[in-house]
mmCIF file of C-alpha atoms in Angstrom:
data_model
loop_
_atom_site.group_PDB
_atom_site.id
_atom_site.type_symbol
_atom_site.label_atom_id
_atom_site.label_comp_id
_atom_site.label_asym_id
_atom_site.label_seq_id
_atom_site.Cartn_x
_atom_site.Cartn_y
_atom_site.Cartn_z
ATOM 1 C CA MET A 1 -97.196 88.883 5.355
ATOM 2 C CA GLU A 2 -97.597 86.231 8.010
ATOM 3 C CA SER A 3 -94.477 85.153 9.843
ATOM 4 C CA VAL A 4 -94.334 82.437 12.491
ATOM 5 C CA PHE A 5 -91.083 80.979 13.710
ATOM 6 C CA GLY A 6 -89.602 79.168 16.673
ATOM 7 C CA LEU A 7 -86.494 77.584 18.108
ATOM 8 C CA VAL A 8 -85.330 75.246 20.852
ATOM 9 C CA GLY A 9 -82.778 76.476 23.385
ATOM 10 C CA LYS A 10 -80.884 74.858 26.253
ATOM 11 C CA ASP A 11 -83.877 74.114 28.490
ATOM 12 C CA PHE A 12 -86.704 76.031 26.820
ATOM 13 C CA ALA A 13 -88.382 76.619 23.470
ATOM 14 C CA ILE A 14 -89.515 79.922 21.963
ATOM 15 C CA VAL A 15 -92.215 80.677 19.421
ATOM 16 C CA ALA A 16 -92.623 84.110 17.833
ATOM 17 C CA ALA A 17 -95.294 85.357 15.450
ATOM 18 C CA ASP A 18 -96.475 88.540 13.830
ATOM 19 C CA THR A 19 -99.778 89.910 15.119
ATOM 20 C CA SER A 20 -101.366 91.391 12.013
ATOM 21 C CA ALA A 21 -104.823 90.378 10.824
ATOM 22 C CA VAL A 22 -104.749 91.050 7.102
ATOM 23 C CA HIS A 23 -107.502 90.834 4.536
ATOM 24 C CA SER A 24 -106.617 91.662 0.955
ATOM 25 C CA ILE A 25 -104.789 95.015 1.062
ATOM 26 C CA LEU A 26 -106.146 96.003 4.473
ATOM 27 C CA VAL A 27 -104.673 95.473 7.911
ATOM 28 C CA HIS A 28 -107.664 95.013 10.202
ATOM 29 C CA LYS A 29 -105.822 94.570 13.441
ATOM 30 C CA THR A 30 -102.229 94.663 14.720
ATOM 31 C CA ASN A 31 -102.663 92.812 18.008
ATOM 32 C CA GLU A 32 -103.970 89.422 16.885
ATOM 33 C CA ASP A 33 -102.332 86.702 18.980
ATOM 34 C CA LYS A 34 -101.462 83.750 16.706
ATOM 35 C CA ILE A 35 -99.710 81.690 19.373
ATOM 36 C CA MET A 36 -102.096 79.591 21.420
ATOM 37 C CA ILE A 37 -101.143 78.270 24.838
ATOM 38 C CA LEU A 38 -102.292 74.663 24.283
ATOM 39 C CA ASP A 39 -101.900 73.492 27.860
ATOM 40 C CA SER A 40 -99.610 74.273 30.789
ATOM 41 C CA HIS A 41 -96.441 73.287 28.888
ATOM 42 C CA LYS A 42 -97.260 73.627 25.186
ATOM 43 C CA LEU A 43 -97.313 76.458 22.656
ATOM 44 C CA MET A 44 -98.940 76.293 19.248
ATOM 45 C CA GLY A 45 -97.929 78.974 16.762
ATOM 46 C CA ALA A 46 -100.148 78.882 13.684
ATOM 47 C CA SER A 47 -100.362 80.700 10.375
ATOM 48 C CA GLY A 48 -102.706 80.340 7.438
ATOM 49 C CA GLU A 49 -106.359 81.051 6.698
ATOM 50 C CA THR A 50 -107.641 83.136 9.633
ATOM 51 C CA GLY A 51 -110.817 81.166 10.247
ATOM 52 C CA ASP A 52 -109.171 77.765 9.913
ATOM 53 C CA ARG A 53 -106.427 78.849 12.273
ATOM 54 C CA ALA A 54 -108.793 79.962 15.021
ATOM 55 C CA GLN A 55 -111.047 76.918 14.577
ATOM 56 C CA PHE A 56 -108.349 74.283 14.302
ATOM 57 C CA THR A 57 -106.067 75.459 17.113
ATOM 58 C CA GLU A 58 -109.042 75.698 19.471
ATOM 59 C CA TYR A 59 -110.203 72.216 18.434
ATOM 60 C CA ILE A 60 -106.767 70.794 19.228
ATOM 61 C CA GLN A 61 -106.562 72.719 22.501
ATOM 62 C CA LYS A 62 -109.931 71.403 23.706
ATOM 63 C CA ASN A 63 -109.131 67.817 22.699
ATOM 64 C CA VAL A 64 -105.771 67.935 24.473
ATOM 65 C CA ALA A 65 -107.629 69.215 27.560
ATOM 66 C CA LEU A 66 -110.234 66.446 27.199
ATOM 67 C CA TYR A 67 -107.505 63.815 27.093
ATOM 68 C CA GLN A 68 -106.051 65.202 30.296
ATOM 69 C CA PHE A 69 -109.443 65.147 32.054
ATOM 70 C CA ARG A 70 -110.150 61.554 30.971
ATOM 71 C CA ASN A 71 -106.755 60.060 31.688
ATOM 72 C CA GLY A 72 -105.372 62.233 34.453
ATOM 73 C CA ILE A 73 -102.085 62.698 32.643
ATOM 74 C CA PRO A 74 -101.281 65.261 29.972
ATOM 75 C CA LEU A 75 -100.210 64.359 26.434
ATOM 76 C CA THR A 76 -96.486 64.679 25.800
ATOM 77 C CA THR A 77 -95.420 67.223 23.216
ATOM 78 C CA ALA A 78 -94.673 64.383 20.776
ATOM 79 C CA ALA A 79 -98.125 62.879 21.369
ATOM 80 C CA ALA A 80 -99.850 66.234 20.869
ATOM 81 C CA ALA A 81 -97.874 66.781 17.656
ATOM 82 C CA ASN A 82 -98.857 63.363 16.318
ATOM 83 C CA PHE A 83 -102.490 63.933 17.292
ATOM 84 C CA THR A 84 -102.454 67.292 15.496
ATOM 85 C CA ARG A 85 -100.912 65.678 12.422
ATOM 86 C CA GLY A 86 -103.526 62.946 12.480
ATOM 87 C CA GLU A 87 -106.371 65.457 12.548
ATOM 88 C CA LEU A 88 -104.822 67.518 9.736
ATOM 89 C CA ALA A 89 -104.159 64.396 7.663
ATOM 90 C CA THR A 90 -107.731 63.076 7.970
ATOM 91 C CA ALA A 91 -109.091 66.505 7.086
ATOM 92 C CA LEU A 92 -106.674 66.770 4.148
ATOM 93 C CA ARG A 93 -108.718 64.529 1.799
ATOM 94 C CA LYS A 94 -112.118 65.873 3.016
ATOM 95 C CA ASN A 95 -112.123 69.560 3.804
ATOM 96 C CA PRO A 96 -108.575 70.632 4.509
ATOM 97 C CA TYR A 97 -107.574 73.183 7.125
ATOM 98 C CA MET A 98 -105.209 75.796 5.688
ATOM 99 C CA VAL A 99 -102.967 76.013 8.749
ATOM 100 C CA ASN A 100 -99.243 75.669 9.272
ATOM 101 C CA ILE A 101 -98.218 74.881 12.815
ATOM 102 C CA ILE A 102 -95.149 75.198 14.981
ATOM 103 C CA LEU A 103 -95.727 73.211 18.147
ATOM 104 C CA ALA A 104 -93.307 73.770 21.018
ATOM 105 C CA GLY A 105 -93.444 72.115 24.405
ATOM 106 C CA TYR A 106 -91.549 71.063 27.493
ATOM 107 C CA ASP A 107 -91.689 67.564 28.969
ATOM 108 C CA LYS A 108 -90.036 66.401 32.185
ATOM 109 C CA GLU A 109 -88.500 63.338 30.528
ATOM 110 C CA THR A 110 -87.404 64.743 27.176
ATOM 111 C CA GLY A 111 -86.939 68.460 27.866
ATOM 112 C CA PRO A 112 -87.903 71.112 25.308
ATOM 113 C CA SER A 113 -88.930 70.133 21.782
ATOM 114 C CA LEU A 114 -90.347 71.753 18.676
ATOM 115 C CA TYR A 115 -92.414 70.227 15.883
ATOM 116 C CA TYR A 116 -93.042 71.465 12.354
ATOM 117 C CA ILE A 117 -96.449 70.568 10.911
ATOM 118 C CA ASP A 118 -97.487 72.106 7.597
ATOM 119 C CA TYR A 119 -101.008 72.317 6.147
ATOM 120 C CA ILE A 120 -100.641 69.041 4.238
ATOM 121 C CA ALA A 121 -99.734 67.384 7.558
ATOM 122 C CA SER A 122 -96.027 66.665 7.125
ATOM 123 C CA LEU A 123 -94.676 66.305 10.652
ATOM 124 C CA HIS A 124 -91.060 66.735 11.635
ATOM 125 C CA LYS A 125 -89.155 67.399 14.842
ATOM 126 C CA LEU A 126 -86.761 70.314 14.451
ATOM 127 C CA ASP A 127 -84.521 72.655 16.419
ATOM 128 C CA LYS A 128 -85.632 75.705 14.463
ATOM 129 C CA ALA A 129 -88.556 76.263 12.129
ATOM 130 C CA ALA A 130 -90.384 79.053 10.296
ATOM 131 C CA PHE A 131 -93.458 79.558 8.113
ATOM 132 C CA GLY A 132 -94.613 82.262 5.727
ATOM 133 C CA TYR A 133 -92.715 84.975 3.858
ATOM 134 C CA GLY A 134 -90.799 85.758 7.038
ATOM 135 C CA SER A 135 -89.318 82.262 6.894
ATOM 136 C CA TYR A 136 -86.806 83.268 4.211
ATOM 137 C CA PHE A 137 -85.258 85.751 6.622
ATOM 138 C CA ALA A 138 -85.866 83.934 9.907
ATOM 139 C CA LEU A 139 -84.398 80.641 8.626
ATOM 140 C CA SER A 140 -81.284 82.311 7.209
ATOM 141 C CA MET A 141 -80.803 84.265 10.422
ATOM 142 C CA MET A 142 -81.228 81.164 12.564
ATOM 143 C CA ASP A 143 -78.954 79.039 10.320
ATOM 144 C CA ARG A 144 -76.207 81.601 10.912
ATOM 145 C CA HIS A 145 -76.612 82.353 14.610
ATOM 146 C CA TYR A 146 -78.422 79.390 16.193
ATOM 147 C CA ARG A 147 -76.777 77.083 18.730
ATOM 148 C CA ARG A 148 -78.442 74.191 20.542
ATOM 149 C CA ASP A 149 -77.197 75.367 23.973
ATOM 150 C CA MET A 150 -78.476 78.955 23.804
ATOM 151 C CA THR A 151 -79.614 80.745 26.975
ATOM 152 C CA VAL A 152 -82.950 82.598 27.066
ATOM 153 C CA GLU A 153 -81.174 85.940 26.657
ATOM 154 C CA GLU A 154 -79.195 84.736 23.619
ATOM 155 C CA ALA A 155 -82.295 83.190 22.054
ATOM 156 C CA ILE A 156 -84.367 86.349 22.514
ATOM 157 C CA GLU A 157 -81.534 88.327 20.964
ATOM 158 C CA LEU A 158 -81.695 85.975 17.957
ATOM 159 C CA VAL A 159 -85.488 86.283 17.755
ATOM 160 C CA ASP A 160 -85.086 90.080 17.781
ATOM 161 C CA LYS A 161 -82.521 89.786 14.975
ATOM 162 C CA CYS A 162 -85.069 87.785 12.947
ATOM 163 C CA ILE A 163 -87.835 90.330 13.616
ATOM 164 C CA LEU A 164 -85.540 93.223 12.685
ATOM 165 C CA GLU A 165 -84.596 91.479 9.444
ATOM 166 C CA ILE A 166 -88.233 90.790 8.550
ATOM 167 C CA ARG A 167 -89.235 94.381 9.334
ATOM 168 C CA SER A 168 -86.400 95.865 7.305
ATOM 169 C CA ARG A 169 -86.287 93.498 4.306
ATOM 170 C CA LEU A 170 -89.852 92.320 3.723
ATOM 171 C CA VAL A 171 -91.942 94.665 1.549
ATOM 172 C CA ILE A 172 -95.160 93.719 3.273
ATOM 173 C CA ALA A 173 -93.652 93.517 6.746
ATOM 174 C CA PRO A 174 -95.973 93.286 9.759
ATOM 175 C CA PRO A 175 -95.417 95.968 12.425
ATOM 176 C CA ASN A 176 -95.928 93.982 15.625
ATOM 177 C CA PHE A 177 -94.761 90.623 16.980
ATOM 178 C CA VAL A 178 -95.436 88.514 20.052
ATOM 179 C CA ILE A 179 -92.864 86.192 21.619
ATOM 180 C CA LYS A 180 -93.845 83.268 23.844
ATOM 181 C CA ILE A 181 -91.689 80.846 25.755
ATOM 182 C CA VAL A 182 -92.096 77.398 27.283
ATOM 183 C CA ASP A 183 -89.777 75.847 29.869
ATOM 184 C CA LYS A 184 -90.002 73.744 33.048
ATOM 185 C CA ASP A 185 -92.118 76.462 34.676
ATOM 186 C CA GLY A 186 -94.729 76.341 31.922
ATOM 187 C CA ALA A 187 -95.825 78.165 28.777
ATOM 188 C CA ARG A 188 -96.247 81.917 28.946
ATOM 189 C CA GLU A 189 -96.094 85.164 27.004
ATOM 190 C CA TYR A 190 -92.591 86.581 27.079
ATOM 191 C CA ALA A 191 -92.758 89.943 25.314
ATOM 192 C CA TRP A 192 -94.310 92.016 22.562
ATOM 193 C CA ARG A 193 -92.297 93.857 19.950
ATOM 194 C CA GLU A 194 -94.591 96.659 18.842
ATOM 195 C CA SER A 195 -93.831 99.459 16.427
ATOM 196 C CA ILE A 196 -97.438 100.707 16.247
ATOM 197 C CA LYS A 197 -100.383 100.545 18.642
ATOM 198 C CA ASP A 198 -103.990 100.031 17.634
ATOM 199 C CA ALA A 199 -105.702 103.413 17.678
ATOM 200 C CA PRO A 200 -108.059 103.654 20.667
ATOM 201 C CA VAL A 201 -111.739 103.642 19.755
ATOM 202 C CA ALA A 202 -113.863 106.506 21.059
ATOM 203 C CA ALA A 203 -116.749 105.378 23.283
ATOM 204 C CA ALA A 204 -120.063 105.258 21.461
ATOM 205 C CA MET B 1 -94.663 70.794 -10.802
ATOM 206 C CA SER B 2 -95.793 67.302 -9.853
ATOM 207 C CA ILE B 3 -97.036 66.611 -6.339
ATOM 208 C CA PHE B 4 -94.531 63.734 -6.227
ATOM 209 C CA GLU B 5 -91.760 66.326 -6.422
ATOM 210 C CA TYR B 6 -93.085 68.583 -3.648
ATOM 211 C CA ASN B 7 -90.799 67.330 -0.855
ATOM 212 C CA GLY B 8 -87.980 65.689 -2.853
ATOM 213 C CA SER B 9 -86.448 62.264 -2.319
ATOM 214 C CA ALA B 10 -84.039 59.630 -3.617
ATOM 215 C CA LEU B 11 -84.515 55.938 -2.918
ATOM 216 C CA VAL B 12 -82.692 52.874 -4.183
ATOM 217 C CA ALA B 13 -82.505 49.179 -3.319
ATOM 218 C CA MET B 14 -80.021 46.629 -4.647
ATOM 219 C CA VAL B 15 -79.626 42.868 -4.485
ATOM 220 C CA GLY B 16 -76.336 41.154 -3.690
ATOM 221 C CA LYS B 17 -75.349 37.570 -2.954
ATOM 222 C CA ASN B 18 -77.743 36.431 -0.186
ATOM 223 C CA CYS B 19 -78.066 40.045 0.904
ATOM 224 C CA PHE B 20 -79.589 43.363 -0.094
ATOM 225 C CA ALA B 21 -79.117 47.057 0.561
ATOM 226 C CA ILE B 22 -81.603 49.916 0.616
ATOM 227 C CA ALA B 23 -80.555 53.561 0.639
ATOM 228 C CA SER B 24 -82.135 57.008 0.714
ATOM 229 C CA ASP B 25 -81.225 60.679 1.025
ATOM 230 C CA TRP B 26 -82.004 62.808 4.102
ATOM 231 C CA ARG B 27 -83.680 65.930 2.718
ATOM 232 C CA LEU B 28 -87.162 67.173 3.535
ATOM 233 C CA GLY B 29 -88.033 70.223 1.501
ATOM 234 C CA VAL B 30 -91.041 72.234 0.460
ATOM 235 C CA GLN B 31 -90.345 72.785 -3.229
ATOM 236 C CA LEU B 32 -86.956 74.537 -3.303
ATOM 237 C CA GLN B 33 -86.819 75.410 0.417
ATOM 238 C CA THR B 34 -85.067 72.888 2.649
ATOM 239 C CA ILE B 35 -86.952 72.255 5.884
ATOM 240 C CA ALA B 36 -84.847 69.504 7.403
ATOM 241 C CA THR B 37 -81.779 67.420 6.628
ATOM 242 C CA ASP B 38 -82.559 64.510 8.939
ATOM 243 C CA PHE B 39 -85.764 63.161 7.453
ATOM 244 C CA GLN B 40 -85.977 59.380 7.441
ATOM 245 C CA LYS B 41 -87.447 57.732 4.334
ATOM 246 C CA ILE B 42 -86.603 54.106 5.060
ATOM 247 C CA TYR B 43 -88.601 52.277 7.681
ATOM 248 C CA ARG B 44 -87.865 48.926 9.314
ATOM 249 C CA ILE B 45 -90.907 46.657 9.231
ATOM 250 C CA HIS B 46 -89.015 43.793 10.851
ATOM 251 C CA ASP B 47 -85.349 42.745 10.905
ATOM 252 C CA LYS B 48 -85.450 41.291 7.393
ATOM 253 C CA LEU B 49 -87.935 43.659 5.767
ATOM 254 C CA PHE B 50 -87.490 47.327 4.921
ATOM 255 C CA LEU B 51 -89.807 49.835 3.317
ATOM 256 C CA GLY B 52 -88.744 53.046 1.598
ATOM 257 C CA LEU B 53 -91.323 55.691 0.760
ATOM 258 C CA ALA B 54 -90.541 58.366 -1.829
ATOM 259 C CA GLY B 55 -92.911 61.131 -2.878
ATOM 260 C CA LEU B 56 -95.177 63.355 -0.801
ATOM 261 C CA ALA B 57 -93.943 63.270 2.804
ATOM 262 C CA THR B 58 -97.365 63.539 4.432
ATOM 263 C CA ASP B 59 -98.698 60.566 2.458
ATOM 264 C CA ALA B 60 -95.524 58.615 3.205
ATOM 265 C CA GLN B 61 -96.124 59.178 6.927
ATOM 266 C CA THR B 62 -99.816 58.252 6.704
ATOM 267 C CA LEU B 63 -99.137 55.181 4.582
ATOM 268 C CA TYR B 64 -96.324 54.030 6.867
ATOM 269 C CA GLN B 65 -98.599 54.284 9.917
ATOM 270 C CA ARG B 66 -101.322 52.273 8.171
ATOM 271 C CA LEU B 67 -98.850 49.593 7.035
ATOM 272 C CA VAL B 68 -97.323 49.227 10.491
ATOM 273 C CA PHE B 69 -100.851 48.828 11.864
ATOM 274 C CA ARG B 70 -101.675 46.132 9.322
ATOM 275 C CA HIS B 71 -98.379 44.336 9.896
ATOM 276 C CA LYS B 72 -98.907 44.321 13.669
ATOM 277 C CA LEU B 73 -102.374 42.812 13.218
ATOM 278 C CA TYR B 74 -100.805 40.137 10.989
ATOM 279 C CA GLN B 75 -98.147 39.389 13.607
ATOM 280 C CA LEU B 76 -100.790 38.978 16.304
ATOM 281 C CA ARG B 77 -102.980 36.719 14.192
ATOM 282 C CA GLU B 78 -100.234 34.597 12.597
ATOM 283 C CA GLU B 79 -97.567 34.755 15.320
ATOM 284 C CA ARG B 80 -94.855 35.340 12.716
ATOM 285 C CA ASP B 81 -93.404 38.144 10.598
ATOM 286 C CA MET B 82 -94.663 38.844 7.114
ATOM 287 C CA LYS B 83 -92.722 37.575 4.104
ATOM 288 C CA PRO B 84 -91.557 40.379 1.789
ATOM 289 C CA GLU B 85 -93.736 39.007 -1.050
ATOM 290 C CA THR B 86 -96.790 39.091 1.208
ATOM 291 C CA PHE B 87 -95.963 42.565 2.461
ATOM 292 C CA ALA B 88 -95.587 43.818 -1.120
ATOM 293 C CA SER B 89 -99.069 42.492 -1.891
ATOM 294 C CA LEU B 90 -100.386 44.210 1.252
ATOM 295 C CA VAL B 91 -98.843 47.543 0.238
ATOM 296 C CA SER B 92 -100.259 47.099 -3.246
ATOM 297 C CA ALA B 93 -103.753 46.404 -1.881
ATOM 298 C CA VAL B 94 -103.644 49.313 0.574
ATOM 299 C CA LEU B 95 -102.583 51.646 -2.249
ATOM 300 C CA TYR B 96 -105.208 50.399 -4.681
ATOM 301 C CA GLU B 97 -107.946 50.989 -2.081
ATOM 302 C CA LYS B 98 -107.314 54.640 -2.854
ATOM 303 C CA ARG B 99 -107.383 54.145 -6.644
ATOM 304 C CA PHE B 100 -109.233 57.392 -7.377
ATOM 305 C CA GLY B 101 -107.542 59.548 -4.743
ATOM 306 C CA PRO B 102 -104.155 57.958 -4.265
ATOM 307 C CA TYR B 103 -101.395 58.400 -1.704
ATOM 308 C CA PHE B 104 -98.844 60.352 -3.726
ATOM 309 C CA THR B 105 -95.962 58.097 -2.855
ATOM 310 C CA GLN B 106 -93.817 55.495 -4.558
ATOM 311 C CA PRO B 107 -92.820 52.621 -2.265
ATOM 312 C CA VAL B 108 -89.674 50.521 -2.435
ATOM 313 C CA ILE B 109 -89.811 47.197 -0.616
ATOM 314 C CA ALA B 110 -86.702 45.190 0.155
ATOM 315 C CA GLY B 111 -86.451 42.083 2.279
ATOM 316 C CA LEU B 112 -85.027 38.632 2.814
ATOM 317 C CA SER B 113 -87.531 35.954 1.917
ATOM 318 C CA ASP B 114 -87.657 32.231 2.733
ATOM 319 C CA GLY B 115 -84.177 30.695 2.611
ATOM 320 C CA ASP B 116 -82.784 34.230 2.894
ATOM 321 C CA LYS B 117 -83.450 34.909 -0.758
ATOM 322 C CA PRO B 118 -83.329 38.669 -1.383
ATOM 323 C CA PHE B 119 -86.521 40.306 -2.645
ATOM 324 C CA ILE B 120 -86.836 43.840 -3.992
ATOM 325 C CA CYS B 121 -89.794 45.532 -5.555
ATOM 326 C CA THR B 122 -91.219 48.946 -6.281
ATOM 327 C CA MET B 123 -94.698 50.204 -7.054
ATOM 328 C CA ASP B 124 -96.475 53.199 -8.455
ATOM 329 C CA SER B 125 -98.846 55.240 -6.306
ATOM 330 C CA ILE B 126 -101.810 52.972 -7.066
ATOM 331 C CA GLY B 127 -100.064 49.736 -6.257
ATOM 332 C CA ALA B 128 -98.862 48.296 -9.576
ATOM 333 C CA LYS B 129 -95.985 46.043 -8.513
ATOM 334 C CA GLU B 130 -92.702 46.040 -10.397
ATOM 335 C CA LEU B 131 -90.413 43.204 -9.364
ATOM 336 C CA ALA B 132 -86.713 43.302 -10.176
ATOM 337 C CA LYS B 133 -83.762 40.940 -9.877
ATOM 338 C CA ASP B 134 -81.068 43.603 -9.699
ATOM 339 C CA PHE B 135 -82.062 47.057 -8.420
ATOM 340 C CA VAL B 136 -85.032 49.408 -8.057
ATOM 341 C CA VAL B 137 -85.131 53.196 -7.739
ATOM 342 C CA ALA B 138 -87.700 55.850 -6.790
ATOM 343 C CA GLY B 139 -88.036 59.557 -6.055
ATOM 344 C CA THR B 140 -87.071 62.832 -7.717
ATOM 345 C CA ALA B 141 -83.557 61.516 -8.357
ATOM 346 C CA SER B 142 -84.836 58.325 -10.017
ATOM 347 C CA GLU B 143 -83.636 59.266 -13.499
ATOM 348 C CA SER B 144 -80.047 59.799 -12.424
ATOM 349 C CA LEU B 145 -80.279 56.768 -10.129
ATOM 350 C CA TYR B 146 -81.209 54.568 -13.098
ATOM 351 C CA GLY B 147 -78.077 55.732 -14.899
ATOM 352 C CA ALA B 148 -75.790 55.287 -11.918
ATOM 353 C CA CYS B 149 -77.182 51.862 -11.001
ATOM 354 C CA GLU B 150 -77.179 50.654 -14.596
ATOM 355 C CA SER B 151 -73.465 51.347 -14.917
ATOM 356 C CA MET B 152 -72.315 50.402 -11.397
ATOM 357 C CA PHE B 153 -74.387 47.319 -10.585
ATOM 358 C CA LYS B 154 -72.911 43.817 -10.845
ATOM 359 C CA PRO B 155 -74.778 40.622 -9.985
ATOM 360 C CA ASP B 156 -73.938 38.596 -6.854
ATOM 361 C CA MET B 157 -71.914 41.191 -4.974
ATOM 362 C CA GLU B 158 -70.696 40.456 -1.458
ATOM 363 C CA PRO B 159 -72.103 42.737 1.287
ATOM 364 C CA GLU B 160 -69.111 45.122 1.509
ATOM 365 C CA GLU B 161 -68.987 45.680 -2.252
ATOM 366 C CA LEU B 162 -72.757 46.061 -2.379
ATOM 367 C CA PHE B 163 -72.604 48.779 0.276
ATOM 368 C CA GLU B 164 -69.920 50.654 -1.640
ATOM 369 C CA THR B 165 -71.854 50.373 -4.905
ATOM 370 C CA ILE B 166 -75.220 51.520 -3.568
ATOM 371 C CA SER B 167 -73.582 54.391 -1.660
ATOM 372 C CA GLN B 168 -71.664 55.661 -4.666
ATOM 373 C CA ALA B 169 -74.736 55.317 -6.884
ATOM 374 C CA LEU B 170 -76.844 57.309 -4.408
ATOM 375 C CA LEU B 171 -74.301 60.050 -3.764
ATOM 376 C CA SER B 172 -73.523 60.648 -7.415
ATOM 377 C CA SER B 173 -77.214 60.669 -8.337
ATOM 378 C CA VAL B 174 -78.393 63.191 -5.745
ATOM 379 C CA ASP B 175 -75.728 65.656 -6.870
ATOM 380 C CA ARG B 176 -77.606 65.940 -10.174
ATOM 381 C CA ASP B 177 -80.965 66.492 -8.433
ATOM 382 C CA CYS B 178 -81.877 69.765 -6.716
ATOM 383 C CA LEU B 179 -84.625 68.262 -4.567
ATOM 384 C CA SER B 180 -82.748 65.467 -2.830
ATOM 385 C CA GLY B 181 -79.431 65.052 -1.095
ATOM 386 C CA TRP B 182 -77.792 66.298 2.128
ATOM 387 C CA GLY B 183 -76.172 62.925 2.749
ATOM 388 C CA GLY B 184 -77.359 59.358 2.662
ATOM 389 C CA HIS B 185 -78.824 56.618 4.819
ATOM 390 C CA VAL B 186 -77.964 53.003 3.979
ATOM 391 C CA TYR B 187 -79.209 49.726 5.398
ATOM 392 C CA LEU B 188 -77.216 46.643 4.510
ATOM 393 C CA VAL B 189 -79.035 43.414 5.340
ATOM 394 C CA THR B 190 -77.476 39.951 5.420
ATOM 395 C CA PRO B 191 -79.087 36.769 6.847
ATOM 396 C CA THR B 192 -77.233 37.319 10.131
ATOM 397 C CA GLU B 193 -77.090 41.073 10.651
ATOM 398 C CA VAL B 194 -78.443 44.490 9.745
ATOM 399 C CA THR B 195 -75.919 47.302 9.301
ATOM 400 C CA GLU B 196 -77.082 50.917 9.273
ATOM 401 C CA ARG B 197 -74.699 53.528 7.937
ATOM 402 C CA ILE B 198 -74.981 57.312 7.630
ATOM 403 C CA LEU B 199 -73.273 58.874 4.607
ATOM 404 C CA LYS B 200 -71.988 62.413 4.442
ATOM 405 C CA GLY B 201 -72.621 64.181 1.170
ATOM 406 C CA ARG B 202 -72.589 67.549 -0.548
ATOM 407 C CA MET B 203 -74.656 70.156 1.229
ATOM 408 C CA ASP B 204 -75.584 72.505 -1.610
#
């Protein structure tokens, strides 16, 4: 089942997520990207109800962009996290979004940071975070091997350890994962870890 | 399981001779899973007024933001800080506004009033004030805190003894509660100074 996790390294932050779109007992898709690039230096990994996830992350992305257009300066990662929490918290007592979010970003002044925001809108700044069934394995793995001063190579190795553990120990393990990174040069896709490809569809 | 026990918390405030102390644990959990061990539950409203929020973390964050907003408006209008008694009435009113859909949090208010007279008070989630002359407790560890405070508290303690008492009461109480712990956070407030101390505790 859904696994989203992330960590902060020396001068970067990483978010990884599975890429399965599941409904009931069926896997509809194995290349669904659940990590949105919010703006040039922010990543938003989200899990939860599929529709809410797509709707809410896009809503946040567009509002962060709007702020930048209006004010000429981008929101800091902390500001974006607090804005996201605010939106989730107001929705909570009306029509809640079922989305759990890991927000990672890089700011010139504060360096890399990572925020945990769950669907009831609890916000907390962390060095490592995980959501979903994969969290039991990812959190244990990261508790054992994480260091605050990790290089990109060491961090990716740790992410791969987490993915391997999820794939080998979780009954309903997703086959494919995407890893994204954010550092001073911006937010970007880093790699895919695929064990199956979507079957090509014959032309109609 | 009660929504008040979703994140886990332990809060206590005690009165000494012309001083008071307020203490909390550090844990933020989601049921039995620990998310963070550096989650602050005590907030400084001004130098002689502290607010602790036990219960659901998201509502604690929302409520804190609303109370800071209201206190800042008061400061602007009145050009002075709020008295603890007044602030307690404000918290009570803000909570009762949501009588039929409450913030799932139990506040503890501790402050130095006129003439540096210590004031402590707690409330339920809909704002029913409960004033006390000795100590107040809140959170998932409240039952064990009652026991510890009842046997350890003495009236008119000097600041150093008060700190020792509240710390020992907190640490022994959280060891009997699965949902709180991971160390303690103590503020000791006298008419002249505020001392903040971090306690180490059991991490299991």
